[in-house]
Amino acid sequence: MIISDGAVLQQGKATPLWGKTTAGADIRVEFRGNTYSGKADGAGNWQIAIDTGTYGGPFSLNLNGKTLKDIYVGDLWLCSGQSNMEMPMQQLRDNYPAEWTEEKNGDIFSKGIVRAYKVLPKWDFTSPYDELDEAVPANSTLDAGIINCAGKWQPASPENLKDFSGTAWFFAKALYQSGSSLGGHPIGLVDASLGGAPVESFISEEALAPWPSALAQAVKYKNSSIIEEEMHAATQAQADWMREAREKSPKIEEMDNQNWESISLPGPLLKNGKVFHGVVYLKRSFSLPQHLAALEDDKHQAKLWLGTIVDADTVYINGKRVGETGYRYPARKYDIPKGVLQTGENEILIRVECQNDIGEVTRGKPFRLFFTDNTLCGPEYNEHFPIGNIELAGTWQACFGDDMPPIPPGFFVQWKPLGLYNAMIHPVLRSAYKGVIWYQGESNSGNAQEYTAMFQAMVQCWRKRAVECGNTGVLPFFFVQLPLFREPATPIDLGTGNDTFGDWASLREAQTACLEIPDTGMACALDAGEWNDLHPLNKKTIGERLALAAIEYFDKSSDNSPGPLLQDAHIESGALILNFIHCDGGLEIRSPVATPGGGVLEHPDAMRLVSHPYLIIKDAEGKIEKRPVGRTSPNQLVADASGLKPPLSAYYAWANNPVGRFFYSDAGLPMLPFRVTVGTRQALSLP
C-alpha cells in the first residue's frame, strides 16, 4: 500500500487516506497534531482527506491505534511508461559509478529525503482495482530485483539506489538540488512502469471507446480462459521452435569437426550473405599475458562485455559457462569467475540463437575483456577503468546450424489495452500527486497517427480518476520525446526523393502535438539517444530535462523548455523565414552531446554527413535540395529558397536518427524536429 511506513505524502493538497474495515466502523486519524474522523460505509470502505501541512518529516501517522512511522510531507510524483522509465540505476552503474558515493549524494542519502515505491507489475481486464495487488504470483517470471523492491518505500541510499528508476532518480535529484520552489524538499517517486507497454495499455475502458479495435481486445481478454489458451499456444510454439533449433544446432562436443567460416564481429550474423534464423556458434582465441593473469585475485574482477546480441546467447570461456542472456536488449556484461582464465591462450565460445530479424552482435558497443579494481568507486573508478583491456573486435570463426523459420511470436497479454490501467494505475491515482512524469512511445512508433489522441485520452482519464478520488487541482504531465535511434538518415533520400523510414520521427511529431494538452510539458531527448540501442544510457540528461520542464511549469521562471520550437514560417523575397519560441537567450550552433563516460553517442558515419547548417527543402516540382540556413535574430532562422517553386516543404532533424542537427538554445536544449509546408505568403502556426 502506498500509504505505509516510509511514505511521502503530497504537501499543499487535501490528501486522501483510505482503507477497508468492518461495515460502519469509526475511523480516527491523527497527524501533526490534527485529528480527523469518519465512518466506514456498508461495505467497510472508508476514505478521509487530511491536511498534510508544510514540507517536513519524519512524522508519525496514527490510524485507529496503528502507527505508521517515518512519514514525510513533500512532493509525490507518479512515474510511468515503458522500459526506459523502468530501467533501474543498477543497469546504469558503470556509467554513473559516483552516484553511489556519499561525496556525490551524501546530503540526500543521509536525510533519506528522496524515496521510491515500485508498483509490482500486474494487469487485469475484468475491472479496475481499488487497491494494489502486491502479492507475487506463483512461478512469476518477474526479475528478482523488481520483486525484492516492490510494494514498499525505499529511501535513496548506497544500498537501495540500484532499484530506483534511472530517469526518475535523475529527475528527483535535479529537483531537490535546484534553487526552485521544488528544491530542497522531500520527494516521493511512485514507479508504475512496465517494459514494452503501449500507451493503450494505460487507458481506462471508458476512454478506449474511440478505438473499437483496442476496446475489442480489452473486452476479449476479460475471459481468462482465452488468455490461458493463447498463452499456452504461444509458449508451446516457441518451445517447439527452440527444441528444433537445438536439434539442428552444431553439437558443442563435436566443435573441432565442424565447418567453420571467418566472420567479422561486431556485425550481422549472415549465412552465405543471407539472413539466418537458428543457432550459430562463434569462437575466437586470445592471449592473456602473465601480468594480467596475475590480476586473478580478490582485489580485481575479470569482466567480459559483448555489447548486445540478437537474440539470445550463452557464453563459454575455456569450456566453462560464464553467462547467458535470453533476449536481445540487455547489455552483455558478464563477470568471469576466478580460475576460468589462464596464462597464455584462451578461447571464447558464444552460442547465439537468431530468432527474429537479422541476428547480430551489435556494432558500436564495448566488445572486450578487461579487469576492474573492486576497491575503487567514483572518479577514481573512471580513471582506472578498464585495467588490462583486451579488445575482441575483429575476425572470429562461425559455425551455423541448419536454417530455421523465424520463431513464432510470443504472447504478451500485459501489453494489451486496458490491463495495466486497471491493475497499476487506477489504484495509485487515489493518492494526491504533484504531477506525472512519463517516458513511453517506442511501442507505438508504428502507429504514430493515433498517438496524440491516445495520449490525450490517457491524460484525461487519469485526471478524471484523480478527481473522483477527491484529489483537487490539476494533475500536470511531463513527458519525454523519443531520442534518436537506428542508422543515421536524412528526411528524404537525396537520390530518389523518397521519404526515408521515419516511424520514430512521426512519433516525435505526435508527441510535440501533445503540448497542446493543457498543463503538460516535454523533455526533448533527441540528442540523448544511441543509434544502436533502444535503451540509451544517458538517463541523466533526460531526467534533468524533465525536471526543467516541471520547474518552468510551476515557477514560470524562464522560457527554455522543451527547447526551440517552430512557431511559424513563411516565404518572403526568395527566403524561407522561420520563427521559434522557447529559445531563452537565442539560438546557437552546437556539437553533438557526449556520453557520460566520454565519447559521442553517434553512428560512425553521422559526423561525416554533417556540414554547414542547412534545411532540406522540397518544392512543388519535386526538386529536393540542401539549402543553407542562418540566424538573423536570436529566435529566427532564414533559409535560401531562391529558385524553388512554392509550396515548399522544409525538414529539420526529421528522421529516426537525423543527420544535420545543428541548433540549440543557449541553455543547451536541442531544437525540436519539424517538417512544415509553406505557401508563398502563408504562415503556418504550430503548437
JSON list of N, CA, C and O in Angstrom, two decimals, residues 6 12 59 75 107 147 168 180 246 317 341 365 411 423 442 509 531 541 548 562 612 618 635 644 666 685:
[
{"chain": "A", "resi": 6, "resn": "GLY", "atom": "N", "xyz": [7.28, 4.91, 5.93]},
{"chain": "A", "resi": 6, "resn": "GLY", "atom": "CA", "xyz": [8.24, 5.48, 5.00]},
{"chain": "A", "resi": 6, "resn": "GLY", "atom": "C", "xyz": [7.65, 6.27, 3.86]},
{"chain": "A", "resi": 6, "resn": "GLY", "atom": "O", "xyz": [8.38, 6.73, 2.98]},
{"chain": "A", "resi": 12, "resn": "GLY", "atom": "N", "xyz": [0.48, 20.49, 0.52]},
{"chain": "A", "resi": 12, "resn": "GLY", "atom": "CA", "xyz": [-0.31, 21.56, -0.08]},
{"chain": "A", "resi": 12, "resn": "GLY", "atom": "C", "xyz": [-1.61, 21.12, -0.72]},
{"chain": "A", "resi": 12, "resn": "GLY", "atom": "O", "xyz": [-2.28, 21.92, -1.37]},
{"chain": "A", "resi": 59, "resn": "PHE", "atom": "N", "xyz": [7.49, 12.15, 10.40]},
{"chain": "A", "resi": 59, "resn": "PHE", "atom": "CA", "xyz": [6.35, 12.23, 11.29]},
{"chain": "A", "resi": 59, "resn": "PHE", "atom": "C", "xyz": [5.78, 10.82, 11.51]},
{"chain": "A", "resi": 59, "resn": "PHE", "atom": "O", "xyz": [6.12, 9.88, 10.80]},
{"chain": "A", "resi": 75, "resn": "ASP", "atom": "N", "xyz": [6.83, 16.37, -2.14]},
{"chain": "A", "resi": 75, "resn": "ASP", "atom": "CA", "xyz": [6.21, 16.31, -3.46]},
{"chain": "A", "resi": 75, "resn": "ASP", "atom": "C", "xyz": [6.22, 14.87, -3.95]},
{"chain": "A", "resi": 75, "resn": "ASP", "atom": "O", "xyz": [7.29, 14.24, -4.02]},
{"chain": "A", "resi": 107, "resn": "ASP", "atom": "N", "xyz": [24.11, 14.36, 1.04]},
{"chain": "A", "resi": 107, "resn": "ASP", "atom": "CA", "xyz": [23.00, 15.09, 1.67]},
{"chain": "A", "resi": 107, "resn": "ASP", "atom": "C", "xyz": [21.69, 14.33, 1.49]},
{"chain": "A", "resi": 107, "resn": "ASP", "atom": "O", "xyz": [20.92, 14.15, 2.44]},
{"chain": "A", "resi": 147, "resn": "ILE", "atom": "N", "xyz": [10.91, -7.86, -7.73]},
{"chain": "A", "resi": 147, "resn": "ILE", "atom": "CA", "xyz": [10.14, -8.49, -6.66]},
{"chain": "A", "resi": 147, "resn": "ILE", "atom": "C", "xyz": [10.64, -8.03, -5.29]},
{"chain": "A", "resi": 147, "resn": "ILE", "atom": "O", "xyz": [9.86, -7.75, -4.38]},
{"chain": "A", "resi": 168, "resn": "ALA", "atom": "N", "xyz": [13.74, 8.51, -13.21]},
{"chain": "A", "resi": 168, "resn": "ALA", "atom": "CA", "xyz": [13.08, 9.14, -12.06]},
{"chain": "A", "resi": 168, "resn": "ALA", "atom": "C", "xyz": [14.10, 9.65, -11.05]},
{"chain": "A", "resi": 168, "resn": "ALA", "atom": "O", "xyz": [13.91, 10.72, -10.45]},
{"chain": "A", "resi": 180, "resn": "SER", "atom": "N", "xyz": [14.78, 26.14, -7.09]},
{"chain": "A", "resi": 180, "resn": "SER", "atom": "CA", "xyz": [13.39, 26.48, -7.43]},
{"chain": "A", "resi": 180, "resn": "SER", "atom": "C", "xyz": [12.48, 26.20, -6.24]},
{"chain": "A", "resi": 180, "resn": "SER", "atom": "O", "xyz": [12.91, 25.73, -5.18]},
{"chain": "A", "resi": 246, "resn": "ARG", "atom": "N", "xyz": [17.68, -26.64, -31.32]},
{"chain": "A", "resi": 246, "resn": "ARG", "atom": "CA", "xyz": [18.73, -27.42, -30.67]},
{"chain": "A", "resi": 246, "resn": "ARG", "atom": "C", "xyz": [19.11, -28.64, -31.49]},
{"chain": "A", "resi": 246, "resn": "ARG", "atom": "O", "xyz": [20.28, -29.00, -31.61]},
{"chain": "A", "resi": 317, "resn": "ILE", "atom": "N", "xyz": [34.05, -19.62, -21.68]},
{"chain": "A", "resi": 317, "resn": "ILE", "atom": "CA", "xyz": [35.49, -19.35, -21.80]},
{"chain": "A", "resi": 317, "resn": "ILE", "atom": "C", "xyz": [36.22, -20.60, -21.33]},
{"chain": "A", "resi": 317, "resn": "ILE", "atom": "O", "xyz": [35.96, -21.11, -20.23]},
{"chain": "A", "resi": 341, "resn": "LEU", "atom": "N", "xyz": [40.10, -18.09, -16.42]},
{"chain": "A", "resi": 341, "resn": "LEU", "atom": "CA", "xyz": [41.15, -17.62, -17.32]},
{"chain": "A", "resi": 341, "resn": "LEU", "atom": "C", "xyz": [42.48, -18.29, -17.00]},
{"chain": "A", "resi": 341, "resn": "LEU", "atom": "O", "xyz": [42.72, -18.72, -15.86]},
{"chain": "A", "resi": 365, "resn": "LYS", "atom": "N", "xyz": [29.32, -1.03, -29.80]},
{"chain": "A", "resi": 365, "resn": "LYS", "atom": "CA", "xyz": [29.23, -1.28, -28.36]},
{"chain": "A", "resi": 365, "resn": "LYS", "atom": "C", "xyz": [30.58, -1.78, -27.85]},
{"chain": "A", "resi": 365, "resn": "LYS", "atom": "O", "xyz": [31.38, -2.33, -28.60]},
{"chain": "A", "resi": 411, "resn": "PHE", "atom": "N", "xyz": [3.32, -14.29, -26.74]},
{"chain": "A", "resi": 411, "resn": "PHE", "atom": "CA", "xyz": [2.03, -13.71, -26.35]},
{"chain": "A", "resi": 411, "resn": "PHE", "atom": "C", "xyz": [2.26, -12.86, -25.10]},
{"chain": "A", "resi": 411, "resn": "PHE", "atom": "O", "xyz": [2.61, -13.38, -24.04]},
{"chain": "A", "resi": 423, "resn": "ALA", "atom": "N", "xyz": [-4.93, -2.49, -13.15]},
{"chain": "A", "resi": 423, "resn": "ALA", "atom": "CA", "xyz": [-4.22, -3.08, -12.02]},
{"chain": "A", "resi": 423, "resn": "ALA", "atom": "C", "xyz": [-3.14, -2.19, -11.42]},
{"chain": "A", "resi": 423, "resn": "ALA", "atom": "O", "xyz": [-2.82, -2.32, -10.23]},
{"chain": "A", "resi": 442, "resn": "GLU", "atom": "N", "xyz": [7.97, 4.18, -27.66]},
{"chain": "A", "resi": 442, "resn": "GLU", "atom": "CA", "xyz": [8.68, 3.26, -28.54]},
{"chain": "A", "resi": 442, "resn": "GLU", "atom": "C", "xyz": [7.74, 2.20, -29.11]},
{"chain": "A", "resi": 442, "resn": "GLU", "atom": "O", "xyz": [7.81, 1.86, -30.29]},
{"chain": "A", "resi": 509, "resn": "GLU", "atom": "N", "xyz": [6.81, 13.77, -33.74]},
{"chain": "A", "resi": 509, "resn": "GLU", "atom": "CA", "xyz": [5.90, 14.81, -34.21]},
{"chain": "A", "resi": 509, "resn": "GLU", "atom": "C", "xyz": [4.58, 14.74, -33.45]},
{"chain": "A", "resi": 509, "resn": "GLU", "atom": "O", "xyz": [4.02, 15.76, -33.04]},
{"chain": "A", "resi": 531, "resn": "TRP", "atom": "N", "xyz": [22.33, 5.42, -31.37]},
{"chain": "A", "resi": 531, "resn": "TRP", "atom": "CA", "xyz": [21.85, 4.93, -32.66]},
{"chain": "A", "resi": 531, "resn": "TRP", "atom": "C", "xyz": [21.62, 3.43, -32.66]},
{"chain": "A", "resi": 531, "resn": "TRP", "atom": "O", "xyz": [20.78, 2.91, -33.40]},
{"chain": "A", "resi": 541, "resn": "THR", "atom": "N", "xyz": [20.68, 13.21, -18.54]},
{"chain": "A", "resi": 541, "resn": "THR", "atom": "CA", "xyz": [20.19, 14.33, -19.35]},
{"chain": "A", "resi": 541, "resn": "THR", "atom": "C", "xyz": [18.67, 14.33, -19.41]},
{"chain": "A", "resi": 541, "resn": "THR", "atom": "O", "xyz": [18.02, 15.38, -19.29]},
{"chain": "A", "resi": 548, "resn": "LEU", "atom": "N", "xyz": [13.55, 20.29, -15.57]},
{"chain": "A", "resi": 548, "resn": "LEU", "atom": "CA", "xyz": [13.47, 21.66, -16.08]},
{"chain": "A", "resi": 548, "resn": "LEU", "atom": "C", "xyz": [12.05, 21.97, -16.52]},
{"chain": "A", "resi": 548, "resn": "LEU", "atom": "O", "xyz": [11.52, 23.06, -16.25]},
{"chain": "A", "resi": 562, "resn": "PRO", "atom": "N", "xyz": [10.50, 23.13, -23.93]},
{"chain": "A", "resi": 562, "resn": "PRO", "atom": "CA", "xyz": [11.34, 21.95, -24.14]},
{"chain": "A", "resi": 562, "resn": "PRO", "atom": "C", "xyz": [12.57, 22.19, -25.00]},
{"chain": "A", "resi": 562, "resn": "PRO", "atom": "O", "xyz": [13.34, 21.28, -25.27]},
{"chain": "A", "resi": 612, "resn": "HIS", "atom": "N", "xyz": [27.83, 22.39, -43.05]},
{"chain": "A", "resi": 612, "resn": "HIS", "atom": "CA", "xyz": [27.33, 23.65, -42.53]},
{"chain": "A", "resi": 612, "resn": "HIS", "atom": "C", "xyz": [25.81, 23.57, -42.34]},
{"chain": "A", "resi": 612, "resn": "HIS", "atom": "O", "xyz": [25.14, 22.76, -42.97]},
{"chain": "A", "resi": 618, "resn": "LYS", "atom": "N", "xyz": [11.94, 20.70, -50.19]},
{"chain": "A", "resi": 618, "resn": "LYS", "atom": "CA", "xyz": [11.36, 20.08, -51.39]},
{"chain": "A", "resi": 618, "resn": "LYS", "atom": "C", "xyz": [10.32, 21.05, -51.94]},
{"chain": "A", "resi": 618, "resn": "LYS", "atom": "O", "xyz": [9.45, 21.53, -51.20]},
{"chain": "A", "resi": 635, "resn": "ASN", "atom": "N", "xyz": [15.82, 34.52, -32.29]},
{"chain": "A", "resi": 635, "resn": "ASN", "atom": "CA", "xyz": [14.80, 33.48, -32.38]},
{"chain": "A", "resi": 635, "resn": "ASN", "atom": "C", "xyz": [14.36, 33.21, -33.82]},
{"chain": "A", "resi": 635, "resn": "ASN", "atom": "O", "xyz": [13.30, 32.63, -34.04]},
{"chain": "A", "resi": 644, "resn": "LEU", "atom": "N", "xyz": [13.19, 28.01, -56.01]},
{"chain": "A", "resi": 644, "resn": "LEU", "atom": "CA", "xyz": [12.30, 26.92, -55.62]},
{"chain": "A", "resi": 644, "resn": "LEU", "atom": "C", "xyz": [10.85, 27.38, -55.74]},
{"chain": "A", "resi": 644, "resn": "LEU", "atom": "O", "xyz": [10.50, 28.48, -55.31]},
{"chain": "A", "resi": 666, "resn": "ASP", "atom": "N", "xyz": [20.54, 28.69, -26.14]},
{"chain": "A", "resi": 666, "resn": "ASP", "atom": "CA", "xyz": [21.77, 28.99, -25.41]},
{"chain": "A", "resi": 666, "resn": "ASP", "atom": "C", "xyz": [21.81, 28.26, -24.07]},
{"chain": "A", "resi": 666, "resn": "ASP", "atom": "O", "xyz": [22.85, 28.20, -23.42]},
{"chain": "A", "resi": 685, "resn": "SER", "atom": "N", "xyz": [1.07, 28.24, -38.27]},
{"chain": "A", "resi": 685, "resn": "SER", "atom": "CA", "xyz": [1.30, 28.25, -36.83]},
{"chain": "A", "resi": 685, "resn": "SER", "atom": "C", "xyz": [1.31, 26.83, -36.30]},
{"chain": "A", "resi": 685, "resn": "SER", "atom": "O", "xyz": [0.48, 26.02, -36.68]}
]
